[in-house]
mmCIF file of C-alpha atoms and ligand atoms in Angstrom:
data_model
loop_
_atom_site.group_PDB
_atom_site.id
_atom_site.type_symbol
_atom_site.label_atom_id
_atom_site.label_comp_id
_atom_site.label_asym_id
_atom_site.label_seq_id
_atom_site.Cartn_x
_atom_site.Cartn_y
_atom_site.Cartn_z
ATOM 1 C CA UNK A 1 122.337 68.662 110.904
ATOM 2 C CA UNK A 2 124.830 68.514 107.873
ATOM 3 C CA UNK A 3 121.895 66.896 105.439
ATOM 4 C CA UNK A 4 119.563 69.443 106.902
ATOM 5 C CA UNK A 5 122.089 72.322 105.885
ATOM 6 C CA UNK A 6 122.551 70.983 102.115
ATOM 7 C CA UNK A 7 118.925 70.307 101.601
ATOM 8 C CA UNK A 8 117.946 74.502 102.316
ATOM 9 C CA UNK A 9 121.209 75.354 100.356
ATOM 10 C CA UNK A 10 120.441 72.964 96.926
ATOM 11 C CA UNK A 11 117.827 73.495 94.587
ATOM 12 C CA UNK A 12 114.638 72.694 94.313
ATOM 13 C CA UNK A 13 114.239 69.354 92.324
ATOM 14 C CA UNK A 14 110.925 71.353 90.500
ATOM 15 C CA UNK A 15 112.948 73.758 89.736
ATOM 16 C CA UNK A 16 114.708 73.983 86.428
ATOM 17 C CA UNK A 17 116.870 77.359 86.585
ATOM 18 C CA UNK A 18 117.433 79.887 89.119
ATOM 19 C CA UNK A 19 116.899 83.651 87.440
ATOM 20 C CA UNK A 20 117.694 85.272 90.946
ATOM 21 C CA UNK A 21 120.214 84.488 93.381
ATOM 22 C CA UNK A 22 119.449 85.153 96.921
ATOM 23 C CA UNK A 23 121.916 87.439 96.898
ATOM 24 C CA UNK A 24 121.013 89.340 93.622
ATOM 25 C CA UNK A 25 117.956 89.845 95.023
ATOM 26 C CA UNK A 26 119.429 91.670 98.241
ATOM 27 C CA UNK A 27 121.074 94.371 96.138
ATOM 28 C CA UNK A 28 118.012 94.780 94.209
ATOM 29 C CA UNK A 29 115.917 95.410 97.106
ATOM 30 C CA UNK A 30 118.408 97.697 98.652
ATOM 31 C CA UNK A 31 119.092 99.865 95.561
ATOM 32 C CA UNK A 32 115.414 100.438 95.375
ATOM 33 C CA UNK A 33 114.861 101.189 99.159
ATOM 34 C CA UNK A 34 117.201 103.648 98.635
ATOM 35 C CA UNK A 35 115.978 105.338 95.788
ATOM 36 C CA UNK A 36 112.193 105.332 97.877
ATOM 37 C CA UNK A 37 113.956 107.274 100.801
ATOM 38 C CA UNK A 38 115.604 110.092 98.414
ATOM 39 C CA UNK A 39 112.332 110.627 96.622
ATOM 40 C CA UNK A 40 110.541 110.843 100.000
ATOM 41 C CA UNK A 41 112.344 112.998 102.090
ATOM 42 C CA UNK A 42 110.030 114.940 104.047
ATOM 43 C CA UNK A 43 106.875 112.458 103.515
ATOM 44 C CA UNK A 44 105.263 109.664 104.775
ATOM 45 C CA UNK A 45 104.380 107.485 102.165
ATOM 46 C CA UNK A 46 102.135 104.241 102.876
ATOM 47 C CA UNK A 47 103.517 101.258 101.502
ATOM 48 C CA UNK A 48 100.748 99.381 100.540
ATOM 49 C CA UNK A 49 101.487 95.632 99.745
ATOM 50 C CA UNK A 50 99.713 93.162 97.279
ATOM 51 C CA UNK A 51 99.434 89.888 99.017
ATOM 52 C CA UNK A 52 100.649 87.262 98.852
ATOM 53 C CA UNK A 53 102.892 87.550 96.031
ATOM 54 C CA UNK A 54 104.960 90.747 97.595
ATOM 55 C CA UNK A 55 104.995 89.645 101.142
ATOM 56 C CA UNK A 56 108.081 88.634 100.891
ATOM 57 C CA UNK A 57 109.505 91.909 98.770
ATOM 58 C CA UNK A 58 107.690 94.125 100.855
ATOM 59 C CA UNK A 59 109.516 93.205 104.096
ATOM 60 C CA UNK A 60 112.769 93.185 102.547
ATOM 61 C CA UNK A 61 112.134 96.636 101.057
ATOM 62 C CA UNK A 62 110.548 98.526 103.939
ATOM 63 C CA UNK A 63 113.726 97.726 105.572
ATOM 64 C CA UNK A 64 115.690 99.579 103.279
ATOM 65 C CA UNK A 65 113.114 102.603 103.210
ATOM 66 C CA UNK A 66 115.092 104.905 105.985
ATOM 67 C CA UNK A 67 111.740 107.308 106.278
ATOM 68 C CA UNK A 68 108.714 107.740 108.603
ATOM 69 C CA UNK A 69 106.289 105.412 106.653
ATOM 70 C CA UNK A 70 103.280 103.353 107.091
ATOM 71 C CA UNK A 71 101.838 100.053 105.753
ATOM 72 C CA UNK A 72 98.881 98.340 104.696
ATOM 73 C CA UNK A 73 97.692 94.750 102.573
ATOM 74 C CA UNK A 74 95.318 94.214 99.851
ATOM 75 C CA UNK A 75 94.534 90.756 99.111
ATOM 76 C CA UNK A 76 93.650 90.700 95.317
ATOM 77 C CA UNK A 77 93.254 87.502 93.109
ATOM 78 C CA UNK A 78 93.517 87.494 89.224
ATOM 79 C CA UNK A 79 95.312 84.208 88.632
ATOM 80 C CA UNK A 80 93.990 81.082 90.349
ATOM 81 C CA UNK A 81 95.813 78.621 89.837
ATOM 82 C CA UNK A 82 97.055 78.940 86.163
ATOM 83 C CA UNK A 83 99.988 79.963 84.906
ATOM 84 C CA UNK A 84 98.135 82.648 82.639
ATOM 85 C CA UNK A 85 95.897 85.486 84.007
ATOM 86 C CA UNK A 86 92.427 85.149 84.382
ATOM 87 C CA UNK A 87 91.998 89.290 83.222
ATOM 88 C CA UNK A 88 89.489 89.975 86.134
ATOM 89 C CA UNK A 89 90.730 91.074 89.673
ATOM 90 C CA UNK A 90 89.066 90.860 92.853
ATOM 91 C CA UNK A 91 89.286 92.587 96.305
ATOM 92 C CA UNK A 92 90.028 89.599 98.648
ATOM 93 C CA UNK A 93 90.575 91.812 101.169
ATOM 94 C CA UNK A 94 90.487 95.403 101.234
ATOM 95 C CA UNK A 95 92.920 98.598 102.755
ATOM 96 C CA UNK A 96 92.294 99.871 106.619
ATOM 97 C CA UNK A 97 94.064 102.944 106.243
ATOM 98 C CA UNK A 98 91.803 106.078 104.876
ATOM 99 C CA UNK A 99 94.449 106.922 101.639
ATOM 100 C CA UNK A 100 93.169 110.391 101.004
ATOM 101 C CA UNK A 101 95.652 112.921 101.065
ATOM 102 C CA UNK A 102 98.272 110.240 101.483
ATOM 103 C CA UNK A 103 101.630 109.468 99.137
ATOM 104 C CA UNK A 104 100.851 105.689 98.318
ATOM 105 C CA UNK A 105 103.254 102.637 97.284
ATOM 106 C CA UNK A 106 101.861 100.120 95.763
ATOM 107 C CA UNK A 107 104.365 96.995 96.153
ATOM 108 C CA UNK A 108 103.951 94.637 93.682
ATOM 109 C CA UNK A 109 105.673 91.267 93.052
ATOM 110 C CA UNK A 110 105.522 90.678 89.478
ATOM 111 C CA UNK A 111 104.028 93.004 86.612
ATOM 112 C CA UNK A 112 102.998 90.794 83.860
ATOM 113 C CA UNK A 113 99.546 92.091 81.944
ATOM 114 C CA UNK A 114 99.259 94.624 84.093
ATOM 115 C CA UNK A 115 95.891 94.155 84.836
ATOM 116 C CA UNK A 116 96.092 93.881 88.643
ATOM 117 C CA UNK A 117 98.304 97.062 88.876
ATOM 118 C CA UNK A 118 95.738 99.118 86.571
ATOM 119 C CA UNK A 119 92.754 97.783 87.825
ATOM 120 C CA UNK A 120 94.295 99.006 91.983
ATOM 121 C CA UNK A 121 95.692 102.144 90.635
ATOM 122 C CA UNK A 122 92.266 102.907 89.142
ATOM 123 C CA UNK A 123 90.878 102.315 92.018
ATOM 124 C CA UNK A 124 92.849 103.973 94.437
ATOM 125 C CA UNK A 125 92.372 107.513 92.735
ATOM 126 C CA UNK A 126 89.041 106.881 93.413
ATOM 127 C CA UNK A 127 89.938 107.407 96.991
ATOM 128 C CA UNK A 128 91.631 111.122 96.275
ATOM 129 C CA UNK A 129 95.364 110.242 97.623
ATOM 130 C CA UNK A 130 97.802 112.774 97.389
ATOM 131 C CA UNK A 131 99.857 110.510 94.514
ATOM 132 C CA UNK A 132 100.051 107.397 93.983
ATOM 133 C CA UNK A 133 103.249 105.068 92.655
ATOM 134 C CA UNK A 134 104.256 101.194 91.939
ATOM 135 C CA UNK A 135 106.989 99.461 93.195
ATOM 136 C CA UNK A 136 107.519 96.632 90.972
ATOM 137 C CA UNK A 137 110.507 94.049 92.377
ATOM 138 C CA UNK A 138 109.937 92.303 88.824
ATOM 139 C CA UNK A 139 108.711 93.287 85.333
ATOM 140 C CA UNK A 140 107.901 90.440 82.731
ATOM 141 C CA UNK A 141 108.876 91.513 78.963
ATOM 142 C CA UNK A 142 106.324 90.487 77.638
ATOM 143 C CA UNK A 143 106.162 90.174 73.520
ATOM 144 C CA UNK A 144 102.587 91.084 72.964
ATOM 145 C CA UNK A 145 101.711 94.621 73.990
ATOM 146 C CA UNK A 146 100.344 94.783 77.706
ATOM 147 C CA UNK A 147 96.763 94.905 78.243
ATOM 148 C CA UNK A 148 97.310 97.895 80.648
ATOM 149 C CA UNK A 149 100.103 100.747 80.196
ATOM 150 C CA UNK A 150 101.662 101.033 83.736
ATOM 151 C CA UNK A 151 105.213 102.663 84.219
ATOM 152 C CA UNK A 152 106.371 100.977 87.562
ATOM 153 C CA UNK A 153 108.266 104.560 89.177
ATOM 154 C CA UNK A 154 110.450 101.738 90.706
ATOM 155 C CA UNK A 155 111.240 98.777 88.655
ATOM 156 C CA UNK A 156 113.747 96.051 90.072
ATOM 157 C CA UNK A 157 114.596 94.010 87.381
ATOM 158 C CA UNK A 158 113.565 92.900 83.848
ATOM 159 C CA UNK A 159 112.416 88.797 83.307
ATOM 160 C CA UNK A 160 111.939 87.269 80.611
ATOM 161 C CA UNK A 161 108.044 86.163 79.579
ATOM 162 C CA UNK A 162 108.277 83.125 81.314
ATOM 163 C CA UNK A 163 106.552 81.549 84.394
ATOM 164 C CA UNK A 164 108.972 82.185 87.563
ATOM 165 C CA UNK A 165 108.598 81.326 91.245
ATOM 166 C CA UNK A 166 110.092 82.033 94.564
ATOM 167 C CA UNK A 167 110.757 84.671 96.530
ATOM 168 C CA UNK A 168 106.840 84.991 97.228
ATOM 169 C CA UNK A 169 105.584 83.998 93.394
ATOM 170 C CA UNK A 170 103.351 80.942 93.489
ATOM 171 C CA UNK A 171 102.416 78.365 91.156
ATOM 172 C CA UNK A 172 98.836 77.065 92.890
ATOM 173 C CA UNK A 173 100.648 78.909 96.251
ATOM 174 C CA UNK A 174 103.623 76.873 96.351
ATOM 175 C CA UNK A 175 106.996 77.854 95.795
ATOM 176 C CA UNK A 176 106.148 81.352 98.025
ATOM 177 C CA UNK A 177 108.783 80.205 100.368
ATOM 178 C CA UNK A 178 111.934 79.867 98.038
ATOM 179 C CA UNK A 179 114.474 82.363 98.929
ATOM 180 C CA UNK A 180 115.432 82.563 95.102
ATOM 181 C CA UNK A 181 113.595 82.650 92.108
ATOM 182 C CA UNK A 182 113.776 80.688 89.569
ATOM 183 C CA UNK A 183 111.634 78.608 86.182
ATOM 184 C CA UNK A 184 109.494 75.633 87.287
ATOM 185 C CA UNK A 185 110.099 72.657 85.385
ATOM 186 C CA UNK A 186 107.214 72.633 82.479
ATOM 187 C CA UNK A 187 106.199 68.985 83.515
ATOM 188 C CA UNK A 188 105.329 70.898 87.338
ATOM 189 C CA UNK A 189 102.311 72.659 85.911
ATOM 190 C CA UNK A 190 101.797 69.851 82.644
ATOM 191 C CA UNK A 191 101.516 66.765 84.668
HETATM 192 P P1 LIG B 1 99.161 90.940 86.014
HETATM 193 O O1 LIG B 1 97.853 91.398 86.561
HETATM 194 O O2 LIG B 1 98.997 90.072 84.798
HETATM 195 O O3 LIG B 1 100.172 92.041 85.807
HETATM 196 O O4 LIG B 1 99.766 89.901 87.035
HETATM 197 C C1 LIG B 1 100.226 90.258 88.250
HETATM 198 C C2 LIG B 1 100.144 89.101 89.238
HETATM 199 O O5 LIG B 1 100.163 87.825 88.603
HETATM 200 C C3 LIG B 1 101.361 89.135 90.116
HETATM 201 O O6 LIG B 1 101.117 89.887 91.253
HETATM 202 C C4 LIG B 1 101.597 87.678 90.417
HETATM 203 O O7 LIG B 1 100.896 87.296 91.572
HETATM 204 C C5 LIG B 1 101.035 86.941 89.248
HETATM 205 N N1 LIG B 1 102.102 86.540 88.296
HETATM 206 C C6 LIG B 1 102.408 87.092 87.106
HETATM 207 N N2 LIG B 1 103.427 86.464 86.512
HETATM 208 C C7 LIG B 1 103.808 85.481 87.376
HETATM 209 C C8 LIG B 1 104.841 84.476 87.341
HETATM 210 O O8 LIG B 1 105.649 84.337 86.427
HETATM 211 N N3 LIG B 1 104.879 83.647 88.429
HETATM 212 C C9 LIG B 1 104.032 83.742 89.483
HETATM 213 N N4 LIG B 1 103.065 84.663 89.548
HETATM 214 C C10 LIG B 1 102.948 85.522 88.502
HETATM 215 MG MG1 LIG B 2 100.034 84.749 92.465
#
């Protein structure tokens, strides 16, 4: 039971730095559930997620969203399974909820290019909603300008342009399930 305990608790021998603490992340999530609920008051926004990367986000934040509410999953795929992005999305799997009229979330893991967020965003308004806003738990400052201009309405924290997993981020969907996040050693995604 002991060896059990330490191996959850120690880090992960691919990984080469942790950027988030479990516990970080908690306050993050909280501080921006709570800023969700004080813009909201009175609504019913659905919170739509973008699998798989925000799964874990998303379920953390709803909890912290004190509102009548609703949610939903998009499946979208830019990256396979490089550490740079492809620059074309696609609809893996598509809303159920009709999102006209309606005050939409989008809940987003990590905005990096942007591409993803302006390529959903785009095509939401398509689909008349009443607004529509991103909830970013991370945004990459990246040196080069991004491709696509997106102001996340709820940002969690700034990271630095380098490849991070955990805390749903993949590298070639592994890593979802760490409860931190942290680098990968280069030699992960080299070898
Ligand atoms: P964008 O379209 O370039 O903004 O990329 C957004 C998506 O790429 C995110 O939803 C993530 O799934 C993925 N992504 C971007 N940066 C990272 C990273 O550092 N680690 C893991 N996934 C990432
Ligand atoms: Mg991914």
């Amino acid at each position: 039971m002991a060896s059990e305990t330490s191996e959850i608790t120690s880090l992960h021998p691919d990984i080469e730095e942790v950027v988030f603490t479990e516990d970080q992340i908690k306050e993050i999530v909280a501080k921006m559930g709570r800023q969700i609920t004080a813009d909201y008051q009175g609504k019913c926004p659905l919170v739509v997620c973008v699998l798989k990367g925000a799964s874990m986000f998303m379920s953390d934040l709803i909890r912290h969203i004190k509102l009548p509410m609703e949610i939903d999953f998009m499946v979208v795929s830019s990256y396979g399974n490089q550490t740079t992005s492809s620059g074309t999305v696609q609809i893996l799997k598509d809303l159920e909820s009709d999102i006209s009229g309606r005050d939409i979330i989008i809940v987003e893991d990590i905005l990096d290019t942007g591409i993803t967020l302006s390529y959903l965003i785009d095509n939401f308004q398509t689909r008349k909603p009443a607004s529509v806003q991103v909830a970013a738990f991370l945004v990459k400052d990246v040196t080069a300008p991004r491709t696509a201009a997106i102001e996340p309405a709820y940002e969690g924290a700034h990271v630095d342009d380098r490849f991070i997993v955990g805390y749903g981020l993949d590298y070639a969907e592994r890593f979802r399930n760490l409860p931190y996040i942290g680098v990968l050693k280069p030699e992960v995604y080299t070898a």
